[in-house]
Amino acid sequence: MSGFVEKPEPVEVPGLVHLHTGKVRDLYRNEKGDLVMVASDRMSAYDWVLPTEIPDKGRVLTQLSLWWFDQLIDVVPNHVLSTEVPEGAPADWAGRTLVCQSLSMLPVECVARGYLTGSGLTEYQESRTVCGIALPEGLADGSELPSPIFTPATKAEVGEHDENVPYEEVARRVGTETATQLRQATLAVYNRGRDIARDRGIILADTKFEFGHALAEGGADGHELVLADEVLTPDSSRFWPADQWQPGRPQPSFDKQFVRDWLTSAASGWDRHSEQPPPPLPAEIVERTRAKYVEAYERLTGIRWS
């Protein structure tokens, strides 16, 4: 079992239709047909949405994504129309709401890897490949790859794993032309993000993006690729402090590391392989995790969080 420990009820707002409750974001459609995306403070780990929230997390993700969208505007267009909170919405939606262009989303998690870790490391240890891409011998956990690679995955429902797939499977699903565009756009955005992060003392190890097609007249798919959802946040990326990078071991990171470590420790009393839901997080783990998200925002943007 996995999924929500306690699935929240959607907020009812005049003029908005609730579409979906995700791990972190709640999606609505307004009367114009635009998508309204609200980032909550929910935290997920090991395919569970935990019962404890991380204060400010949704605002950090939203504000960091907005900053990155500005840095990437000359690389790829994005779906953001405004940050205006819909009339009648809760005051808490301020700073965590994006009104976005409605897109025809592509069924691919577009993952770029510049370093070897996570599921890529597991596959490499078995076959010296990642998503069918051959890699040289002698790489270890945290090793920098000879060049960044596109390693797509299928999108999974809440509580299920994304599954890595070879490029050929993406081409089969969306067509050769679109698959080529996805690979080019993913690596272009990764390269820009990697260079900006590196200048700030942070390694962008890997990240995932979602893209869609703008809708043409009559609702048909257009050909322009548009960057959607969140971008280059601690939830969608592995950020490592460059001054602590040491291949051959797991790297410290700016994300939910404290949460994962506590959940798998004896202190939590939880077996991640059981069917029991994870327990609430201690206050100390909540505060340390919040501090990591805020630190990532401040180091990347150069803006003090308030």
PDB file of C-alpha atoms in Angstrom:
ATOM      1  CA  MET A   1       0.000   0.000   0.000  1.00  0.00           C
ATOM      2  CA  SER A   2       0.970   3.626  -0.486  1.00  0.00           C
ATOM      3  CA  GLY A   3      -0.571   6.962  -1.379  1.00  0.00           C
ATOM      4  CA  PHE A   4      -2.102   9.507   1.000  1.00  0.00           C
ATOM      5  CA  VAL A   5      -2.015   8.829   4.723  1.00  0.00           C
ATOM      6  CA  GLU A   6      -4.801  11.413   5.023  1.00  0.00           C
ATOM      7  CA  LYS A   7      -6.130  12.684   1.699  1.00  0.00           C
ATOM      8  CA  PRO A   8      -7.286  16.311   2.050  1.00  0.00           C
ATOM      9  CA  GLU A   9     -10.667  17.479   0.880  1.00  0.00           C
ATOM     10  CA  PRO A  10     -10.434  20.007  -1.973  1.00  0.00           C
ATOM     11  CA  VAL A  11     -11.118  23.641  -1.122  1.00  0.00           C
ATOM     12  CA  GLU A  12     -14.308  24.959  -2.718  1.00  0.00           C
ATOM     13  CA  VAL A  13     -13.831  28.341  -4.415  1.00  0.00           C
ATOM     14  CA  PRO A  14     -16.538  30.136  -6.448  1.00  0.00           C
ATOM     15  CA  GLY A  15     -15.794  29.949 -10.163  1.00  0.00           C
ATOM     16  CA  LEU A  16     -13.213  27.155  -9.820  1.00  0.00           C
ATOM     17  CA  VAL A  17     -13.685  23.474 -10.633  1.00  0.00           C
ATOM     18  CA  HIS A  18     -11.426  21.077  -8.744  1.00  0.00           C
ATOM     19  CA  LEU A  19      -9.596  18.745 -11.142  1.00  0.00           C
ATOM     20  CA  HIS A  20      -6.992  16.833  -9.166  1.00  0.00           C
ATOM     21  CA  THR A  21      -5.270  16.486  -5.812  1.00  0.00           C
ATOM     22  CA  GLY A  22      -1.630  15.521  -6.334  1.00  0.00           C
ATOM     23  CA  LYS A  23       1.187  14.732  -3.952  1.00  0.00           C
ATOM     24  CA  VAL A  24       1.896  18.442  -3.477  1.00  0.00           C
ATOM     25  CA  ARG A  25      -0.325  20.458  -5.843  1.00  0.00           C
ATOM     26  CA  ASP A  26      -4.076  20.930  -6.122  1.00  0.00           C
ATOM     27  CA  LEU A  27      -5.338  21.691  -9.619  1.00  0.00           C
ATOM     28  CA  TYR A  28      -8.431  23.690 -10.543  1.00  0.00           C
ATOM     29  CA  ARG A  29      -9.884  25.164 -13.732  1.00  0.00           C
ATOM     30  CA  ASN A  30     -11.303  28.688 -13.786  1.00  0.00           C
ATOM     31  CA  GLU A  31     -14.177  30.010 -15.890  1.00  0.00           C
ATOM     32  CA  LYS A  32     -11.770  31.134 -18.633  1.00  0.00           C
ATOM     33  CA  GLY A  33     -10.454  27.600 -18.992  1.00  0.00           C
ATOM     34  CA  ASP A  34      -7.084  28.408 -17.401  1.00  0.00           C
ATOM     35  CA  LEU A  35      -5.432  26.022 -14.970  1.00  0.00           C
ATOM     36  CA  VAL A  36      -5.079  27.202 -11.364  1.00  0.00           C
ATOM     37  CA  MET A  37      -2.255  25.387  -9.587  1.00  0.00           C
ATOM     38  CA  VAL A  38      -1.887  25.652  -5.805  1.00  0.00           C
ATOM     39  CA  ALA A  39       1.233  24.257  -4.122  1.00  0.00           C
ATOM     40  CA  SER A  40       0.497  22.875  -0.661  1.00  0.00           C
ATOM     41  CA  ASP A  41       2.947  22.208   2.168  1.00  0.00           C
ATOM     42  CA  ARG A  42       2.478  18.446   1.802  1.00  0.00           C
ATOM     43  CA  MET A  43       5.565  16.230   1.887  1.00  0.00           C
ATOM     44  CA  SER A  44       5.918  12.898   0.120  1.00  0.00           C
ATOM     45  CA  ALA A  45       8.485  10.165   0.658  1.00  0.00           C
ATOM     46  CA  TYR A  46       8.727   6.508  -0.326  1.00  0.00           C
ATOM     47  CA  ASP A  47       5.506   6.822  -2.383  1.00  0.00           C
ATOM     48  CA  TRP A  48       3.514   8.085   0.616  1.00  0.00           C
ATOM     49  CA  VAL A  49       2.101  11.571   1.135  1.00  0.00           C
ATOM     50  CA  LEU A  50       2.953  12.062   4.795  1.00  0.00           C
ATOM     51  CA  PRO A  51       0.542  13.179   7.518  1.00  0.00           C
ATOM     52  CA  THR A  52       2.863  16.063   8.523  1.00  0.00           C
ATOM     53  CA  GLU A  53       3.298  19.220   6.441  1.00  0.00           C
ATOM     54  CA  ILE A  54       6.439  21.365   6.094  1.00  0.00           C
ATOM     55  CA  PRO A  55       5.556  25.039   6.722  1.00  0.00           C
ATOM     56  CA  ASP A  56       6.257  27.377   3.757  1.00  0.00           C
ATOM     57  CA  LYS A  57       7.230  24.498   1.463  1.00  0.00           C
ATOM     58  CA  GLY A  58       4.549  25.260  -1.135  1.00  0.00           C
ATOM     59  CA  ARG A  59       5.491  28.930  -1.266  1.00  0.00           C
ATOM     60  CA  VAL A  60       9.184  28.116  -1.599  1.00  0.00           C
ATOM     61  CA  LEU A  61       8.472  25.742  -4.501  1.00  0.00           C
ATOM     62  CA  THR A  62       6.236  28.301  -6.226  1.00  0.00           C
ATOM     63  CA  GLN A  63       8.550  31.287  -5.812  1.00  0.00           C
ATOM     64  CA  LEU A  64      11.623  29.283  -6.830  1.00  0.00           C
ATOM     65  CA  SER A  65       9.846  27.972  -9.931  1.00  0.00           C
ATOM     66  CA  LEU A  66       8.861  31.533 -10.879  1.00  0.00           C
ATOM     67  CA  TRP A  67      12.485  32.644 -10.506  1.00  0.00           C
ATOM     68  CA  TRP A  68      13.677  29.779 -12.691  1.00  0.00           C
ATOM     69  CA  PHE A  69      10.998  30.395 -15.339  1.00  0.00           C
ATOM     70  CA  ASP A  70      12.459  33.905 -15.681  1.00  0.00           C
ATOM     71  CA  GLN A  71      15.993  32.515 -16.085  1.00  0.00           C
ATOM     72  CA  LEU A  72      14.827  30.074 -18.774  1.00  0.00           C
ATOM     73  CA  ILE A  73      12.480  32.222 -20.837  1.00  0.00           C
ATOM     74  CA  ASP A  74      14.932  32.411 -23.741  1.00  0.00           C
ATOM     75  CA  VAL A  75      15.396  28.610 -23.685  1.00  0.00           C
ATOM     76  CA  VAL A  76      11.773  27.434 -23.655  1.00  0.00           C
ATOM     77  CA  PRO A  77       8.363  29.104 -23.080  1.00  0.00           C
ATOM     78  CA  ASN A  78       6.455  28.279 -19.887  1.00  0.00           C
ATOM     79  CA  HIS A  79       2.812  28.003 -18.907  1.00  0.00           C
ATOM     80  CA  VAL A  80       2.559  30.811 -16.298  1.00  0.00           C
ATOM     81  CA  LEU A  81      -0.078  33.490 -16.985  1.00  0.00           C
ATOM     82  CA  SER A  82      -0.240  35.206 -13.595  1.00  0.00           C
ATOM     83  CA  THR A  83       0.195  34.803  -9.839  1.00  0.00           C
ATOM     84  CA  GLU A  84      -3.113  36.456  -8.991  1.00  0.00           C
ATOM     85  CA  VAL A  85      -5.083  34.651  -6.303  1.00  0.00           C
ATOM     86  CA  PRO A  86      -8.656  33.945  -7.519  1.00  0.00           C
ATOM     87  CA  GLU A  87     -11.381  35.963  -5.845  1.00  0.00           C
ATOM     88  CA  GLY A  88     -12.915  34.071  -2.935  1.00  0.00           C
ATOM     89  CA  ALA A  89      -9.883  31.798  -2.451  1.00  0.00           C
ATOM     90  CA  PRO A  90      -8.356  31.357   1.022  1.00  0.00           C
ATOM     91  CA  ALA A  91      -5.774  33.947   2.071  1.00  0.00           C
ATOM     92  CA  ASP A  92      -3.312  31.074   2.479  1.00  0.00           C
ATOM     93  CA  TRP A  93      -3.208  30.681  -1.333  1.00  0.00           C
ATOM     94  CA  ALA A  94      -1.132  33.875  -1.625  1.00  0.00           C
ATOM     95  CA  GLY A  95       2.394  33.121  -2.806  1.00  0.00           C
ATOM     96  CA  ARG A  96       1.606  29.531  -3.673  1.00  0.00           C
ATOM     97  CA  THR A  97      -0.815  29.993  -6.596  1.00  0.00           C
ATOM     98  CA  LEU A  98      -0.095  30.034 -10.332  1.00  0.00           C
ATOM     99  CA  VAL A  99      -2.681  30.706 -13.018  1.00  0.00           C
ATOM    100  CA  CYS A 100      -1.428  28.771 -16.014  1.00  0.00           C
ATOM    101  CA  GLN A 101      -2.082  28.176 -19.675  1.00  0.00           C
ATOM    102  CA  SER A 102      -4.067  25.009 -20.245  1.00  0.00           C
ATOM    103  CA  LEU A 103      -1.898  22.534 -22.163  1.00  0.00           C
ATOM    104  CA  SER A 104      -2.139  19.117 -23.705  1.00  0.00           C
ATOM    105  CA  MET A 105       0.365  17.434 -21.391  1.00  0.00           C
ATOM    106  CA  LEU A 106       2.790  14.855 -22.729  1.00  0.00           C
ATOM    107  CA  PRO A 107       2.823  11.510 -20.840  1.00  0.00           C
ATOM    108  CA  VAL A 108       6.547  11.603 -20.100  1.00  0.00           C
ATOM    109  CA  GLU A 109       8.652  12.580 -17.083  1.00  0.00           C
ATOM    110  CA  CYS A 110      11.594  14.275 -18.799  1.00  0.00           C
ATOM    111  CA  VAL A 111      14.616  13.483 -16.636  1.00  0.00           C
ATOM    112  CA  ALA A 112      18.107  14.880 -17.200  1.00  0.00           C
ATOM    113  CA  ARG A 113      21.079  13.448 -15.334  1.00  0.00           C
ATOM    114  CA  GLY A 114      24.516  14.990 -15.066  1.00  0.00           C
ATOM    115  CA  TYR A 115      25.636  12.784 -12.185  1.00  0.00           C
ATOM    116  CA  LEU A 116      25.092   9.137 -11.293  1.00  0.00           C
ATOM    117  CA  THR A 117      22.834   8.407  -8.316  1.00  0.00           C
ATOM    118  CA  GLY A 118      19.381   7.091  -7.389  1.00  0.00           C
ATOM    119  CA  SER A 119      17.666   4.709  -9.801  1.00  0.00           C
ATOM    120  CA  GLY A 120      20.299   5.512 -12.430  1.00  0.00           C
ATOM    121  CA  LEU A 121      23.017   4.185 -10.131  1.00  0.00           C
ATOM    122  CA  THR A 122      21.017   1.002  -9.495  1.00  0.00           C
ATOM    123  CA  GLU A 123      20.663   0.305 -13.222  1.00  0.00           C
ATOM    124  CA  TYR A 124      24.311   1.186 -13.874  1.00  0.00           C
ATOM    125  CA  GLN A 125      25.501  -1.297 -11.253  1.00  0.00           C
ATOM    126  CA  GLU A 126      23.515  -4.036 -12.991  1.00  0.00           C
ATOM    127  CA  SER A 127      24.204  -3.297 -16.658  1.00  0.00           C
ATOM    128  CA  ARG A 128      26.543  -0.277 -17.021  1.00  0.00           C
ATOM    129  CA  THR A 129      23.637   1.550 -18.649  1.00  0.00           C
ATOM    130  CA  VAL A 130      20.969   4.093 -17.645  1.00  0.00           C
ATOM    131  CA  CYS A 131      17.738   3.914 -19.664  1.00  0.00           C
ATOM    132  CA  GLY A 132      19.655   1.923 -22.248  1.00  0.00           C
ATOM    133  CA  ILE A 133      22.445   4.536 -22.558  1.00  0.00           C
ATOM    134  CA  ALA A 134      25.863   2.879 -22.199  1.00  0.00           C
ATOM    135  CA  LEU A 135      28.175   4.508 -19.657  1.00  0.00           C
ATOM    136  CA  PRO A 136      31.907   3.942 -18.995  1.00  0.00           C
ATOM    137  CA  GLU A 137      33.261   1.587 -16.359  1.00  0.00           C
ATOM    138  CA  GLY A 138      34.438   2.840 -12.998  1.00  0.00           C
ATOM    139  CA  LEU A 139      31.622   5.238 -12.074  1.00  0.00           C
ATOM    140  CA  ALA A 140      30.424   5.409  -8.472  1.00  0.00           C
ATOM    141  CA  ASP A 141      27.596   6.976  -6.500  1.00  0.00           C
ATOM    142  CA  GLY A 142      27.859  10.718  -7.191  1.00  0.00           C
ATOM    143  CA  SER A 143      30.200  10.478 -10.187  1.00  0.00           C
ATOM    144  CA  GLU A 144      29.842  13.172 -12.845  1.00  0.00           C
ATOM    145  CA  LEU A 145      28.819  11.712 -16.197  1.00  0.00           C
ATOM    146  CA  PRO A 146      30.897  12.369 -19.334  1.00  0.00           C
ATOM    147  CA  SER A 147      27.982  14.531 -20.541  1.00  0.00           C
ATOM    148  CA  PRO A 148      24.367  15.016 -19.392  1.00  0.00           C
ATOM    149  CA  ILE A 149      21.904  12.348 -20.542  1.00  0.00           C
ATOM    150  CA  PHE A 150      18.141  12.268 -21.177  1.00  0.00           C
ATOM    151  CA  THR A 151      16.618   9.415 -19.170  1.00  0.00           C
ATOM    152  CA  PRO A 152      12.816   9.626 -19.451  1.00  0.00           C
ATOM    153  CA  ALA A 153      10.244   7.908 -17.258  1.00  0.00           C
ATOM    154  CA  THR A 154       6.550   7.191 -17.405  1.00  0.00           C
ATOM    155  CA  LYS A 155       4.269   9.246 -15.175  1.00  0.00           C
ATOM    156  CA  ALA A 156       2.843   7.324 -12.222  1.00  0.00           C
ATOM    157  CA  GLU A 157      -0.275   7.842 -10.136  1.00  0.00           C
ATOM    158  CA  VAL A 158       0.020   8.971  -6.512  1.00  0.00           C
ATOM    159  CA  GLY A 159       1.472   6.069  -4.515  1.00  0.00           C
ATOM    160  CA  GLU A 160       3.188   4.428  -7.479  1.00  0.00           C
ATOM    161  CA  HIS A 161       6.719   4.584  -8.877  1.00  0.00           C
ATOM    162  CA  ASP A 162       7.660   6.387 -12.064  1.00  0.00           C
ATOM    163  CA  GLU A 163       9.275   3.809 -14.347  1.00  0.00           C
ATOM    164  CA  ASN A 164      12.431   4.576 -16.337  1.00  0.00           C
ATOM    165  CA  VAL A 165      12.022   3.827 -20.049  1.00  0.00           C
ATOM    166  CA  PRO A 166      14.394   3.980 -23.036  1.00  0.00           C
ATOM    167  CA  TYR A 167      14.208   6.852 -25.505  1.00  0.00           C
ATOM    168  CA  GLU A 168      12.732   4.515 -28.111  1.00  0.00           C
ATOM    169  CA  GLU A 169       9.678   3.972 -25.897  1.00  0.00           C
ATOM    170  CA  VAL A 170       9.121   7.742 -25.687  1.00  0.00           C
ATOM    171  CA  ALA A 171       9.328   7.977 -29.482  1.00  0.00           C
ATOM    172  CA  ARG A 172       6.771   5.186 -29.755  1.00  0.00           C
ATOM    173  CA  ARG A 173       4.378   6.965 -27.392  1.00  0.00           C
ATOM    174  CA  VAL A 174       4.597  10.546 -28.637  1.00  0.00           C
ATOM    175  CA  GLY A 175       6.215  10.281 -32.072  1.00  0.00           C
ATOM    176  CA  THR A 176       9.799  10.712 -33.226  1.00  0.00           C
ATOM    177  CA  GLU A 177       9.585  14.467 -33.796  1.00  0.00           C
ATOM    178  CA  THR A 178       8.128  15.224 -30.371  1.00  0.00           C
ATOM    179  CA  ALA A 179      10.544  12.822 -28.649  1.00  0.00           C
ATOM    180  CA  THR A 180      13.451  14.637 -30.279  1.00  0.00           C
ATOM    181  CA  GLN A 181      12.060  18.001 -29.138  1.00  0.00           C
ATOM    182  CA  LEU A 182      11.641  16.686 -25.577  1.00  0.00           C
ATOM    183  CA  ARG A 183      15.219  15.435 -25.417  1.00  0.00           C
ATOM    184  CA  GLN A 184      16.643  18.669 -26.821  1.00  0.00           C
ATOM    185  CA  ALA A 185      14.543  20.902 -24.541  1.00  0.00           C
ATOM    186  CA  THR A 186      15.251  18.800 -21.444  1.00  0.00           C
ATOM    187  CA  LEU A 187      19.014  18.907 -21.923  1.00  0.00           C
ATOM    188  CA  ALA A 188      18.967  22.617 -22.830  1.00  0.00           C
ATOM    189  CA  VAL A 189      17.051  23.498 -19.633  1.00  0.00           C
ATOM    190  CA  TYR A 190      19.263  21.214 -17.546  1.00  0.00           C
ATOM    191  CA  ASN A 191      22.438  22.784 -18.938  1.00  0.00           C
ATOM    192  CA  ARG A 192      21.200  26.310 -18.186  1.00  0.00           C
ATOM    193  CA  GLY A 193      20.133  25.304 -14.673  1.00  0.00           C
ATOM    194  CA  ARG A 194      23.397  23.448 -14.019  1.00  0.00           C
ATOM    195  CA  ASP A 195      25.490  26.465 -15.006  1.00  0.00           C
ATOM    196  CA  ILE A 196      23.472  28.904 -12.887  1.00  0.00           C
ATOM    197  CA  ALA A 197      23.523  26.570  -9.863  1.00  0.00           C
ATOM    198  CA  ARG A 198      27.255  25.941 -10.248  1.00  0.00           C
ATOM    199  CA  ASP A 199      27.934  29.681 -10.050  1.00  0.00           C
ATOM    200  CA  ARG A 200      26.176  29.601  -6.670  1.00  0.00           C
ATOM    201  CA  GLY A 201      28.156  26.665  -5.273  1.00  0.00           C
ATOM    202  CA  ILE A 202      25.457  24.073  -5.952  1.00  0.00           C
ATOM    203  CA  ILE A 203      25.615  20.938  -8.104  1.00  0.00           C
ATOM    204  CA  LEU A 204      22.463  20.101 -10.060  1.00  0.00           C
ATOM    205  CA  ALA A 205      22.829  16.319 -10.099  1.00  0.00           C
ATOM    206  CA  ASP A 206      19.597  15.514 -11.890  1.00  0.00           C
ATOM    207  CA  THR A 207      16.131  16.931 -12.406  1.00  0.00           C
ATOM    208  CA  LYS A 208      12.808  16.215 -14.053  1.00  0.00           C
ATOM    209  CA  PHE A 209      10.538  18.386 -16.166  1.00  0.00           C
ATOM    210  CA  GLU A 210       7.058  18.170 -17.615  1.00  0.00           C
ATOM    211  CA  PHE A 211       6.125  19.592 -20.995  1.00  0.00           C
ATOM    212  CA  GLY A 212       2.912  20.077 -22.880  1.00  0.00           C
ATOM    213  CA  HIS A 213       1.719  21.404 -26.208  1.00  0.00           C
ATOM    214  CA  ALA A 214      -0.096  24.704 -26.420  1.00  0.00           C
ATOM    215  CA  LEU A 215      -3.636  24.229 -27.701  1.00  0.00           C
ATOM    216  CA  ALA A 216      -4.239  25.637 -31.166  1.00  0.00           C
ATOM    217  CA  GLU A 217      -7.514  27.040 -32.485  1.00  0.00           C
ATOM    218  CA  GLY A 218     -10.398  24.646 -31.924  1.00  0.00           C
ATOM    219  CA  GLY A 219      -8.578  22.861 -29.070  1.00  0.00           C
ATOM    220  CA  ALA A 220      -6.197  20.854 -31.258  1.00  0.00           C
ATOM    221  CA  ASP A 221      -2.601  20.340 -30.129  1.00  0.00           C
ATOM    222  CA  GLY A 222      -0.144  22.899 -31.415  1.00  0.00           C
ATOM    223  CA  HIS A 223       3.509  22.113 -32.100  1.00  0.00           C
ATOM    224  CA  GLU A 224       5.106  24.482 -29.590  1.00  0.00           C
ATOM    225  CA  LEU A 225       6.618  22.759 -26.574  1.00  0.00           C
ATOM    226  CA  VAL A 226       5.813  24.522 -23.281  1.00  0.00           C
ATOM    227  CA  LEU A 227       7.480  23.939 -19.895  1.00  0.00           C
ATOM    228  CA  ALA A 228       4.888  23.248 -17.190  1.00  0.00           C
ATOM    229  CA  ASP A 229       4.374  22.338 -13.534  1.00  0.00           C
ATOM    230  CA  GLU A 230       7.391  23.184 -11.332  1.00  0.00           C
ATOM    231  CA  VAL A 231      10.979  23.621 -12.460  1.00  0.00           C
ATOM    232  CA  LEU A 232      14.348  23.078 -10.757  1.00  0.00           C
ATOM    233  CA  THR A 233      13.022  22.904  -7.197  1.00  0.00           C
ATOM    234  CA  PRO A 234      14.211  20.667  -4.339  1.00  0.00           C
ATOM    235  CA  ASP A 235      11.157  18.467  -4.997  1.00  0.00           C
ATOM    236  CA  SER A 236      11.961  17.892  -8.667  1.00  0.00           C
ATOM    237  CA  SER A 237      15.773  18.010  -8.537  1.00  0.00           C
ATOM    238  CA  ARG A 238      18.788  16.780  -6.635  1.00  0.00           C
ATOM    239  CA  PHE A 239      20.849  19.763  -5.478  1.00  0.00           C
ATOM    240  CA  TRP A 240      24.161  19.040  -3.744  1.00  0.00           C
ATOM    241  CA  PRO A 241      26.512  21.516  -2.015  1.00  0.00           C
ATOM    242  CA  ALA A 242      29.536  21.630  -4.338  1.00  0.00           C
ATOM    243  CA  ASP A 243      32.033  22.000  -1.484  1.00  0.00           C
ATOM    244  CA  GLN A 244      30.883  18.676   0.017  1.00  0.00           C
ATOM    245  CA  TRP A 245      30.748  16.658  -3.212  1.00  0.00           C
ATOM    246  CA  GLN A 246      32.643  13.374  -2.876  1.00  0.00           C
ATOM    247  CA  PRO A 247      31.923  10.553  -5.350  1.00  0.00           C
ATOM    248  CA  GLY A 248      31.708   7.079  -3.873  1.00  0.00           C
ATOM    249  CA  ARG A 249      29.092   7.849  -1.216  1.00  0.00           C
ATOM    250  CA  PRO A 250      25.614   9.381  -0.933  1.00  0.00           C
ATOM    251  CA  GLN A 251      25.820  13.187  -1.153  1.00  0.00           C
ATOM    252  CA  PRO A 252      24.232  15.664   1.271  1.00  0.00           C
ATOM    253  CA  SER A 253      21.368  17.430  -0.478  1.00  0.00           C
ATOM    254  CA  PHE A 254      18.935  20.346  -0.354  1.00  0.00           C
ATOM    255  CA  ASP A 255      15.702  18.374  -0.198  1.00  0.00           C
ATOM    256  CA  LYS A 256      13.796  15.879   1.917  1.00  0.00           C
ATOM    257  CA  GLN A 257      16.940  14.063   3.058  1.00  0.00           C
ATOM    258  CA  PHE A 258      16.166  14.586   6.755  1.00  0.00           C
ATOM    259  CA  VAL A 259      12.681  13.144   6.233  1.00  0.00           C
ATOM    260  CA  ARG A 260      13.923  10.046   4.398  1.00  0.00           C
ATOM    261  CA  ASP A 261      16.693   9.453   6.942  1.00  0.00           C
ATOM    262  CA  TRP A 262      14.316   9.698   9.900  1.00  0.00           C
ATOM    263  CA  LEU A 263      11.652   7.483   8.302  1.00  0.00           C
ATOM    264  CA  THR A 264      14.195   4.707   7.722  1.00  0.00           C
ATOM    265  CA  SER A 265      15.787   5.069  11.171  1.00  0.00           C
ATOM    266  CA  ALA A 266      14.930   3.022  14.245  1.00  0.00           C
ATOM    267  CA  ALA A 267      13.575   6.200  15.842  1.00  0.00           C
ATOM    268  CA  SER A 268      10.551   6.242  13.521  1.00  0.00           C
ATOM    269  CA  GLY A 269       9.582   2.638  14.245  1.00  0.00           C
ATOM    270  CA  TRP A 270       8.353   2.354  10.649  1.00  0.00           C
ATOM    271  CA  ASP A 271       9.117  -0.362   8.125  1.00  0.00           C
ATOM    272  CA  ARG A 272       8.946   1.172   4.657  1.00  0.00           C
ATOM    273  CA  HIS A 273       8.393  -2.292   3.149  1.00  0.00           C
ATOM    274  CA  SER A 274       5.317  -2.946   5.276  1.00  0.00           C
ATOM    275  CA  GLU A 275       1.767  -1.962   4.388  1.00  0.00           C
ATOM    276  CA  GLN A 276       1.541   0.403   7.349  1.00  0.00           C
ATOM    277  CA  PRO A 277       1.454   4.173   6.667  1.00  0.00           C
ATOM    278  CA  PRO A 278       4.392   6.254   7.917  1.00  0.00           C
ATOM    279  CA  PRO A 279       4.084   8.064  11.265  1.00  0.00           C
ATOM    280  CA  PRO A 280       3.945  11.846  11.816  1.00  0.00           C
ATOM    281  CA  LEU A 281       7.272  13.672  11.642  1.00  0.00           C
ATOM    282  CA  PRO A 282       8.908  15.086  14.798  1.00  0.00           C
ATOM    283  CA  ALA A 283       9.072  18.880  15.088  1.00  0.00           C
ATOM    284  CA  GLU A 284      12.881  18.854  14.766  1.00  0.00           C
ATOM    285  CA  ILE A 285      12.736  17.006  11.405  1.00  0.00           C
ATOM    286  CA  VAL A 286      10.051  19.404  10.169  1.00  0.00           C
ATOM    287  CA  GLU A 287      12.131  22.481  11.052  1.00  0.00           C
ATOM    288  CA  ARG A 288      15.392  21.105   9.625  1.00  0.00           C
ATOM    289  CA  THR A 289      13.639  20.169   6.380  1.00  0.00           C
ATOM    290  CA  ARG A 290      11.999  23.594   6.095  1.00  0.00           C
ATOM    291  CA  ALA A 291      15.410  25.197   6.649  1.00  0.00           C
ATOM    292  CA  LYS A 292      16.904  23.152   3.773  1.00  0.00           C
ATOM    293  CA  TYR A 293      14.186  24.269   1.344  1.00  0.00           C
ATOM    294  CA  VAL A 294      14.650  27.898   2.386  1.00  0.00           C
ATOM    295  CA  GLU A 295      18.442  27.605   2.078  1.00  0.00           C
ATOM    296  CA  ALA A 296      18.118  26.214  -1.442  1.00  0.00           C
ATOM    297  CA  TYR A 297      15.871  29.136  -2.408  1.00  0.00           C
ATOM    298  CA  GLU A 298      18.188  31.751  -0.911  1.00  0.00           C
ATOM    299  CA  ARG A 299      21.417  30.302  -2.342  1.00  0.00           C
ATOM    300  CA  LEU A 300      19.992  29.882  -5.835  1.00  0.00           C
ATOM    301  CA  THR A 301      18.133  33.179  -6.131  1.00  0.00           C
ATOM    302  CA  GLY A 302      20.289  35.397  -3.917  1.00  0.00           C
ATOM    303  CA  ILE A 303      17.023  36.648  -2.349  1.00  0.00           C
ATOM    304  CA  ARG A 304      16.401  36.423   1.388  1.00  0.00           C
ATOM    305  CA  TRP A 305      13.289  34.382   2.217  1.00  0.00           C
ATOM    306  CA  SER A 306      10.598  36.257   4.114  1.00  0.00           C
TER     307      SER A 306
END
